[in-house]
Amino acid sequence: MSRAWLLARREYRGYFDHATAYVLVVAFLGLALFFGFRALYGQGIASLRGLWELLPWLLAVFVPAITMRSLAEERRSGTLEWLVAQPVTELDIVVGKFLGDWLFALTALAGTLPAALGVLLLSDADPGITLAQYVGAALLAAELVAVGLFASSAVRNQITAFILALAIGFVLILGGLPVITMSLPAWLANAVNDLAIVDHFEGIARGVLDLRDVLYFLSTAALFLALAYLLLAGERLSPARGALRRPRLGTAALG
């Protein structure tokens, strides 16, 4: 775990060496706070509910933009081979990359805290609801970071990784919209809703942190991390020797 944490620190600090990361954070905060305060003044209610309702859409674009380089760029530049040759395992790499990317996403999300604290100080809003919203936002970010890391592990080009992660994120969001589910059979609509981000984040946007929603975000993140690990391990292990059999069975069981 210490090796994974060292990789996480390397990944996190690496973001601050690129101007693109600062541009992404500023753009994310600008849009998030604009829509949050727009809803606040438009509805006349001391709440950032507008921010939380739009957060899945914002993170679905922001997170793939920060994770697209994680493994795809290292594979393209040849540094991934160097990293794998070090005394670290594929699991250390995946966990370290995930933690570093997730911490950066949380850092960007923390930029909305002054607005939330201002709402709490100037109104009788419930701090418990705000806390639940931020916990849910952190879980949502974890799921999308895992999706982005999987996409980055599947391709060699960071732009392709961005598009793939963006597509998966939007499928997970759009799957829960009534316009999609209304034309499906009831059993299939329920299954799609269970897999959709919107259905699980809806309660969190209201400040309700349900255990089922927590388990959804954690299990989905674990599934995509397992897929990323399987792809990374597959580059070194030979399927003919059956070395990948156990990881594949574990990933299938998780799914």
mmCIF file of C-alpha atoms in Angstrom:
data_model
loop_
_atom_site.group_PDB
_atom_site.id
_atom_site.type_symbol
_atom_site.label_atom_id
_atom_site.label_comp_id
_atom_site.label_asym_id
_atom_site.label_seq_id
_atom_site.Cartn_x
_atom_site.Cartn_y
_atom_site.Cartn_z
ATOM 1 C CA MET A 1 0.000 0.000 0.000
ATOM 2 C CA SER A 2 2.939 2.330 0.677
ATOM 3 C CA ARG A 3 4.098 1.881 -2.934
ATOM 4 C CA ALA A 4 0.619 2.712 -4.207
ATOM 5 C CA TRP A 5 0.578 5.838 -2.040
ATOM 6 C CA LEU A 6 3.961 6.931 -3.451
ATOM 7 C CA LEU A 7 2.557 6.549 -6.957
ATOM 8 C CA ALA A 8 -0.563 8.486 -5.904
ATOM 9 C CA ARG A 9 1.579 11.381 -4.667
ATOM 10 C CA ARG A 10 3.556 11.325 -7.913
ATOM 11 C CA GLU A 11 0.355 11.370 -9.947
ATOM 12 C CA TYR A 12 -1.232 14.139 -7.866
ATOM 13 C CA ARG A 13 1.808 16.406 -7.918
ATOM 14 C CA GLY A 14 2.190 15.843 -11.650
ATOM 15 C CA TYR A 15 -1.053 17.707 -12.305
ATOM 16 C CA PHE A 16 0.411 20.930 -10.952
ATOM 17 C CA ASP A 17 3.210 20.788 -13.525
ATOM 18 C CA HIS A 18 0.774 21.325 -16.402
ATOM 19 C CA ALA A 19 -1.120 24.523 -17.151
ATOM 20 C CA THR A 20 -3.963 22.429 -18.598
ATOM 21 C CA ALA A 21 -4.862 21.191 -15.116
ATOM 22 C CA TYR A 22 -5.306 24.749 -13.834
ATOM 23 C CA VAL A 23 -7.443 25.645 -16.842
ATOM 24 C CA LEU A 24 -9.649 22.601 -16.250
ATOM 25 C CA VAL A 25 -10.126 23.410 -12.566
ATOM 26 C CA VAL A 26 -10.986 27.051 -13.282
ATOM 27 C CA ALA A 27 -13.436 26.027 -16.017
ATOM 28 C CA PHE A 28 -15.052 23.422 -13.749
ATOM 29 C CA LEU A 29 -15.440 25.834 -10.827
ATOM 30 C CA GLY A 30 -16.670 28.637 -13.084
ATOM 31 C CA LEU A 31 -19.438 26.488 -14.534
ATOM 32 C CA ALA A 32 -20.312 24.809 -11.236
ATOM 33 C CA LEU A 33 -20.613 28.064 -9.286
ATOM 34 C CA PHE A 34 -22.385 29.855 -12.136
ATOM 35 C CA PHE A 35 -25.147 27.257 -12.337
ATOM 36 C CA GLY A 36 -25.256 26.921 -8.540
ATOM 37 C CA PHE A 37 -25.777 30.649 -7.895
ATOM 38 C CA ARG A 38 -28.051 30.989 -10.903
ATOM 39 C CA ALA A 39 -30.430 28.443 -9.395
ATOM 40 C CA LEU A 40 -30.007 30.011 -5.943
ATOM 41 C CA TYR A 41 -31.064 33.486 -7.104
ATOM 42 C CA GLY A 42 -33.633 32.191 -9.567
ATOM 43 C CA GLN A 43 -35.479 30.091 -6.980
ATOM 44 C CA GLY A 44 -34.900 32.490 -4.085
ATOM 45 C CA ILE A 45 -33.880 29.594 -1.824
ATOM 46 C CA ALA A 46 -30.615 29.450 0.148
ATOM 47 C CA SER A 47 -29.438 26.206 -1.399
ATOM 48 C CA LEU A 48 -26.887 25.049 -3.956
ATOM 49 C CA ARG A 49 -29.289 22.403 -5.200
ATOM 50 C CA GLY A 50 -28.735 23.574 -8.773
ATOM 51 C CA LEU A 51 -25.050 22.747 -8.466
ATOM 52 C CA TRP A 52 -25.685 19.214 -7.195
ATOM 53 C CA GLU A 53 -28.269 18.472 -9.886
ATOM 54 C CA LEU A 54 -25.815 19.419 -12.643
ATOM 55 C CA LEU A 55 -22.732 17.929 -10.979
ATOM 56 C CA PRO A 56 -22.933 14.509 -12.735
ATOM 57 C CA TRP A 57 -22.866 16.248 -16.123
ATOM 58 C CA LEU A 58 -19.969 18.516 -15.145
ATOM 59 C CA LEU A 59 -17.896 15.688 -13.682
ATOM 60 C CA ALA A 60 -18.670 13.462 -16.673
ATOM 61 C CA VAL A 61 -16.651 15.943 -18.774
ATOM 62 C CA PHE A 62 -14.107 17.175 -16.216
ATOM 63 C CA VAL A 63 -12.973 13.790 -14.873
ATOM 64 C CA PRO A 64 -12.194 12.171 -18.272
ATOM 65 C CA ALA A 65 -10.150 15.271 -19.099
ATOM 66 C CA ILE A 66 -7.915 14.718 -16.060
ATOM 67 C CA THR A 67 -7.677 10.918 -16.262
ATOM 68 C CA MET A 68 -7.058 10.555 -19.993
ATOM 69 C CA ARG A 69 -3.275 10.886 -19.563
ATOM 70 C CA SER A 70 -2.969 8.503 -16.606
ATOM 71 C CA LEU A 71 -2.042 5.316 -18.456
ATOM 72 C CA ALA A 72 -2.562 6.084 -22.141
ATOM 73 C CA GLU A 73 0.121 8.773 -22.262
ATOM 74 C CA GLU A 74 2.551 6.703 -20.209
ATOM 75 C CA ARG A 75 2.029 3.779 -22.570
ATOM 76 C CA ARG A 76 2.509 5.993 -25.643
ATOM 77 C CA SER A 77 5.657 7.641 -24.308
ATOM 78 C CA GLY A 78 7.126 4.335 -23.098
ATOM 79 C CA THR A 79 7.265 5.301 -19.420
ATOM 80 C CA LEU A 80 4.699 2.657 -18.529
ATOM 81 C CA GLU A 81 7.187 -0.091 -19.381
ATOM 82 C CA TRP A 82 9.715 1.620 -17.113
ATOM 83 C CA LEU A 83 7.128 1.886 -14.345
ATOM 84 C CA VAL A 84 6.142 -1.783 -14.628
ATOM 85 C CA ALA A 85 9.826 -2.728 -14.441
ATOM 86 C CA GLN A 86 10.084 -1.075 -11.019
ATOM 87 C CA PRO A 87 9.374 -3.044 -7.798
ATOM 88 C CA VAL A 88 5.641 -2.312 -8.009
ATOM 89 C CA THR A 89 2.736 -4.506 -9.036
ATOM 90 C CA GLU A 90 -0.007 -3.729 -11.519
ATOM 91 C CA LEU A 91 -2.350 -3.373 -8.535
ATOM 92 C CA ASP A 92 -0.055 -0.739 -7.018
ATOM 93 C CA ILE A 93 -0.106 1.177 -10.301
ATOM 94 C CA VAL A 94 -3.888 1.075 -10.681
ATOM 95 C CA VAL A 95 -4.570 1.984 -7.041
ATOM 96 C CA GLY A 96 -1.888 4.697 -7.043
ATOM 97 C CA LYS A 97 -3.179 6.257 -10.262
ATOM 98 C CA PHE A 98 -6.745 6.091 -8.974
ATOM 99 C CA LEU A 99 -5.927 7.767 -5.656
ATOM 100 C CA GLY A 100 -3.885 10.509 -7.329
ATOM 101 C CA ASP A 101 -6.601 11.272 -9.882
ATOM 102 C CA TRP A 102 -9.345 11.114 -7.264
ATOM 103 C CA LEU A 103 -7.477 13.474 -4.933
ATOM 104 C CA PHE A 104 -7.103 15.971 -7.759
ATOM 105 C CA ALA A 105 -10.825 15.728 -8.547
ATOM 106 C CA LEU A 106 -11.587 16.280 -4.839
ATOM 107 C CA THR A 107 -9.261 19.285 -4.832
ATOM 108 C CA ALA A 108 -11.284 20.830 -7.650
ATOM 109 C CA LEU A 109 -14.522 19.976 -5.842
ATOM 110 C CA ALA A 110 -13.175 21.605 -2.678
ATOM 111 C CA GLY A 111 -13.186 24.894 -4.572
ATOM 112 C CA THR A 112 -16.967 24.995 -4.125
ATOM 113 C CA LEU A 113 -16.677 24.823 -0.310
ATOM 114 C CA PRO A 114 -16.540 28.628 0.255
ATOM 115 C CA ALA A 115 -19.876 28.994 -1.557
ATOM 116 C CA ALA A 116 -21.422 26.189 0.498
ATOM 117 C CA LEU A 117 -20.088 27.659 3.758
ATOM 118 C CA GLY A 118 -21.453 31.064 2.768
ATOM 119 C CA VAL A 119 -24.911 29.576 2.233
ATOM 120 C CA LEU A 120 -24.725 27.839 5.616
ATOM 121 C CA LEU A 121 -23.648 31.019 7.433
ATOM 122 C CA LEU A 122 -26.264 33.246 5.830
ATOM 123 C CA SER A 123 -29.214 30.886 6.135
ATOM 124 C CA ASP A 124 -30.684 28.160 8.296
ATOM 125 C CA ALA A 125 -29.618 25.410 5.881
ATOM 126 C CA ASP A 126 -28.873 22.052 7.477
ATOM 127 C CA PRO A 127 -25.099 21.329 7.672
ATOM 128 C CA GLY A 128 -25.873 17.591 7.696
ATOM 129 C CA ILE A 129 -27.506 17.837 4.272
ATOM 130 C CA THR A 130 -24.513 19.730 2.892
ATOM 131 C CA LEU A 131 -22.132 17.137 4.321
ATOM 132 C CA ALA A 132 -24.150 14.314 2.744
ATOM 133 C CA GLN A 133 -24.053 16.117 -0.602
ATOM 134 C CA TYR A 134 -20.275 16.415 -0.507
ATOM 135 C CA VAL A 135 -19.846 12.782 0.515
ATOM 136 C CA GLY A 136 -22.058 11.769 -2.402
ATOM 137 C CA ALA A 137 -20.117 14.051 -4.749
ATOM 138 C CA ALA A 138 -16.862 12.398 -3.639
ATOM 139 C CA LEU A 139 -18.346 8.949 -4.356
ATOM 140 C CA LEU A 140 -19.549 10.106 -7.781
ATOM 141 C CA ALA A 141 -16.076 11.438 -8.543
ATOM 142 C CA ALA A 142 -14.566 8.097 -7.472
ATOM 143 C CA GLU A 143 -16.812 6.199 -9.889
ATOM 144 C CA LEU A 144 -16.014 8.490 -12.823
ATOM 145 C CA VAL A 145 -12.281 8.454 -12.033
ATOM 146 C CA ALA A 146 -12.400 4.642 -12.138
ATOM 147 C CA VAL A 147 -14.201 4.835 -15.502
ATOM 148 C CA GLY A 148 -11.581 7.266 -16.794
ATOM 149 C CA LEU A 149 -8.731 5.081 -15.579
ATOM 150 C CA PHE A 150 -10.256 2.053 -17.308
ATOM 151 C CA ALA A 151 -10.561 4.024 -20.556
ATOM 152 C CA SER A 152 -6.958 5.218 -20.242
ATOM 153 C CA SER A 153 -5.771 1.636 -19.693
ATOM 154 C CA ALA A 154 -7.611 0.381 -22.778
ATOM 155 C CA VAL A 155 -6.022 2.650 -25.409
ATOM 156 C CA ARG A 156 -2.691 4.277 -26.276
ATOM 157 C CA ASN A 157 -3.974 7.738 -27.201
ATOM 158 C CA GLN A 158 -5.157 10.173 -24.547
ATOM 159 C CA ILE A 159 -7.760 11.786 -26.817
ATOM 160 C CA THR A 160 -9.253 8.363 -27.517
ATOM 161 C CA ALA A 161 -9.218 7.676 -23.764
ATOM 162 C CA PHE A 162 -11.089 10.943 -23.164
ATOM 163 C CA ILE A 163 -13.749 10.114 -25.760
ATOM 164 C CA LEU A 164 -14.193 6.565 -24.425
ATOM 165 C CA ALA A 165 -14.527 7.719 -20.797
ATOM 166 C CA LEU A 166 -16.876 10.509 -21.875
ATOM 167 C CA ALA A 167 -19.066 8.030 -23.770
ATOM 168 C CA ILE A 168 -19.244 5.602 -20.831
ATOM 169 C CA GLY A 169 -20.034 8.428 -18.413
ATOM 170 C CA PHE A 170 -22.840 9.798 -20.574
ATOM 171 C CA VAL A 171 -24.290 6.308 -21.073
ATOM 172 C CA LEU A 172 -24.375 5.861 -17.287
ATOM 173 C CA ILE A 173 -26.090 9.242 -16.902
ATOM 174 C CA LEU A 174 -28.494 9.123 -19.841
ATOM 175 C CA GLY A 175 -29.605 5.588 -18.974
ATOM 176 C CA GLY A 176 -31.603 6.894 -16.023
ATOM 177 C CA LEU A 177 -33.525 9.596 -17.892
ATOM 178 C CA PRO A 178 -37.271 9.010 -18.476
ATOM 179 C CA VAL A 179 -36.870 9.689 -22.207
ATOM 180 C CA ILE A 180 -34.696 6.554 -22.387
ATOM 181 C CA THR A 181 -36.519 4.239 -19.991
ATOM 182 C CA MET A 182 -40.099 5.052 -21.004
ATOM 183 C CA SER A 183 -39.763 3.048 -24.227
ATOM 184 C CA LEU A 184 -38.271 -0.004 -22.519
ATOM 185 C CA PRO A 185 -40.071 -2.969 -20.928
ATOM 186 C CA ALA A 186 -40.636 -2.528 -17.209
ATOM 187 C CA TRP A 187 -38.043 -5.115 -16.147
ATOM 188 C CA LEU A 188 -35.399 -3.644 -18.457
ATOM 189 C CA ALA A 189 -36.228 -0.077 -17.418
ATOM 190 C CA ASN A 190 -35.739 -1.034 -13.762
ATOM 191 C CA ALA A 191 -32.399 -2.678 -14.558
ATOM 192 C CA VAL A 192 -31.209 0.376 -16.500
ATOM 193 C CA ASN A 193 -32.291 2.652 -13.657
ATOM 194 C CA ASP A 194 -30.338 0.551 -11.191
ATOM 195 C CA LEU A 195 -27.188 1.059 -13.262
ATOM 196 C CA ALA A 196 -27.743 4.761 -13.958
ATOM 197 C CA ILE A 197 -25.910 7.511 -12.098
ATOM 198 C CA VAL A 198 -28.860 9.908 -12.083
ATOM 199 C CA ASP A 199 -31.137 7.503 -10.220
ATOM 200 C CA HIS A 200 -28.577 7.076 -7.425
ATOM 201 C CA PHE A 201 -27.393 10.691 -7.260
ATOM 202 C CA GLU A 202 -30.896 12.164 -7.216
ATOM 203 C CA GLY A 203 -31.365 11.486 -3.512
ATOM 204 C CA ILE A 204 -27.854 12.699 -2.721
ATOM 205 C CA ALA A 205 -28.604 16.024 -4.450
ATOM 206 C CA ARG A 206 -31.398 16.424 -1.883
ATOM 207 C CA GLY A 207 -29.023 15.533 0.946
ATOM 208 C CA VAL A 208 -30.241 11.953 1.445
ATOM 209 C CA LEU A 209 -27.313 9.519 1.675
ATOM 210 C CA ASP A 210 -28.778 6.053 1.160
ATOM 211 C CA LEU A 211 -26.645 2.959 1.800
ATOM 212 C CA ARG A 212 -27.797 1.454 -1.509
ATOM 213 C CA ASP A 213 -26.483 4.500 -3.365
ATOM 214 C CA VAL A 214 -23.168 4.315 -1.512
ATOM 215 C CA LEU A 215 -22.810 0.637 -2.428
ATOM 216 C CA TYR A 216 -23.643 1.435 -6.059
ATOM 217 C CA PHE A 217 -20.857 4.006 -6.396
ATOM 218 C CA LEU A 218 -18.323 1.857 -4.539
ATOM 219 C CA SER A 219 -19.108 -1.330 -6.471
ATOM 220 C CA THR A 220 -19.119 0.432 -9.851
ATOM 221 C CA ALA A 221 -15.778 2.079 -9.089
ATOM 222 C CA ALA A 222 -14.355 -1.282 -7.977
ATOM 223 C CA LEU A 223 -15.590 -2.945 -11.181
ATOM 224 C CA PHE A 224 -13.911 -0.447 -13.501
ATOM 225 C CA LEU A 225 -10.715 -0.517 -11.429
ATOM 226 C CA ALA A 226 -10.716 -4.311 -11.702
ATOM 227 C CA LEU A 227 -11.104 -4.013 -15.485
ATOM 228 C CA ALA A 228 -8.220 -1.523 -15.621
ATOM 229 C CA TYR A 229 -6.071 -3.886 -13.576
ATOM 230 C CA LEU A 230 -6.981 -6.795 -15.847
ATOM 231 C CA LEU A 231 -5.997 -4.851 -18.957
ATOM 232 C CA LEU A 232 -2.732 -3.713 -17.406
ATOM 233 C CA ALA A 233 -1.866 -7.178 -16.152
ATOM 234 C CA GLY A 234 -2.768 -8.658 -19.532
ATOM 235 C CA GLU A 235 0.120 -6.786 -21.145
ATOM 236 C CA ARG A 236 2.603 -8.848 -19.155
ATOM 237 C CA LEU A 237 0.799 -12.121 -18.444
ATOM 238 C CA SER A 238 0.241 -14.745 -21.104
ATOM 239 C CA PRO A 239 -3.376 -15.924 -21.477
ATOM 240 C CA ALA A 240 -2.024 -19.265 -22.714
ATOM 241 C CA ARG A 241 -0.510 -20.015 -19.309
ATOM 242 C CA GLY A 242 -3.778 -19.354 -17.592
ATOM 243 C CA ALA A 243 -2.153 -16.602 -15.522
ATOM 244 C CA LEU A 244 -5.089 -14.307 -16.125
ATOM 245 C CA ARG A 245 -7.721 -16.857 -15.181
ATOM 246 C CA ARG A 246 -8.034 -15.825 -11.540
ATOM 247 C CA PRO A 247 -8.188 -12.036 -12.198
ATOM 248 C CA ARG A 248 -10.769 -12.611 -14.910
ATOM 249 C CA LEU A 249 -12.934 -14.758 -12.653
ATOM 250 C CA GLY A 250 -12.712 -12.155 -9.883
ATOM 251 C CA THR A 251 -13.706 -9.344 -12.247
ATOM 252 C CA ALA A 252 -16.629 -11.380 -13.618
ATOM 253 C CA ALA A 253 -17.825 -12.104 -10.077
ATOM 254 C CA LEU A 254 -17.606 -8.395 -9.197
ATOM 255 C CA GLY A 255 -19.673 -7.500 -12.255
#
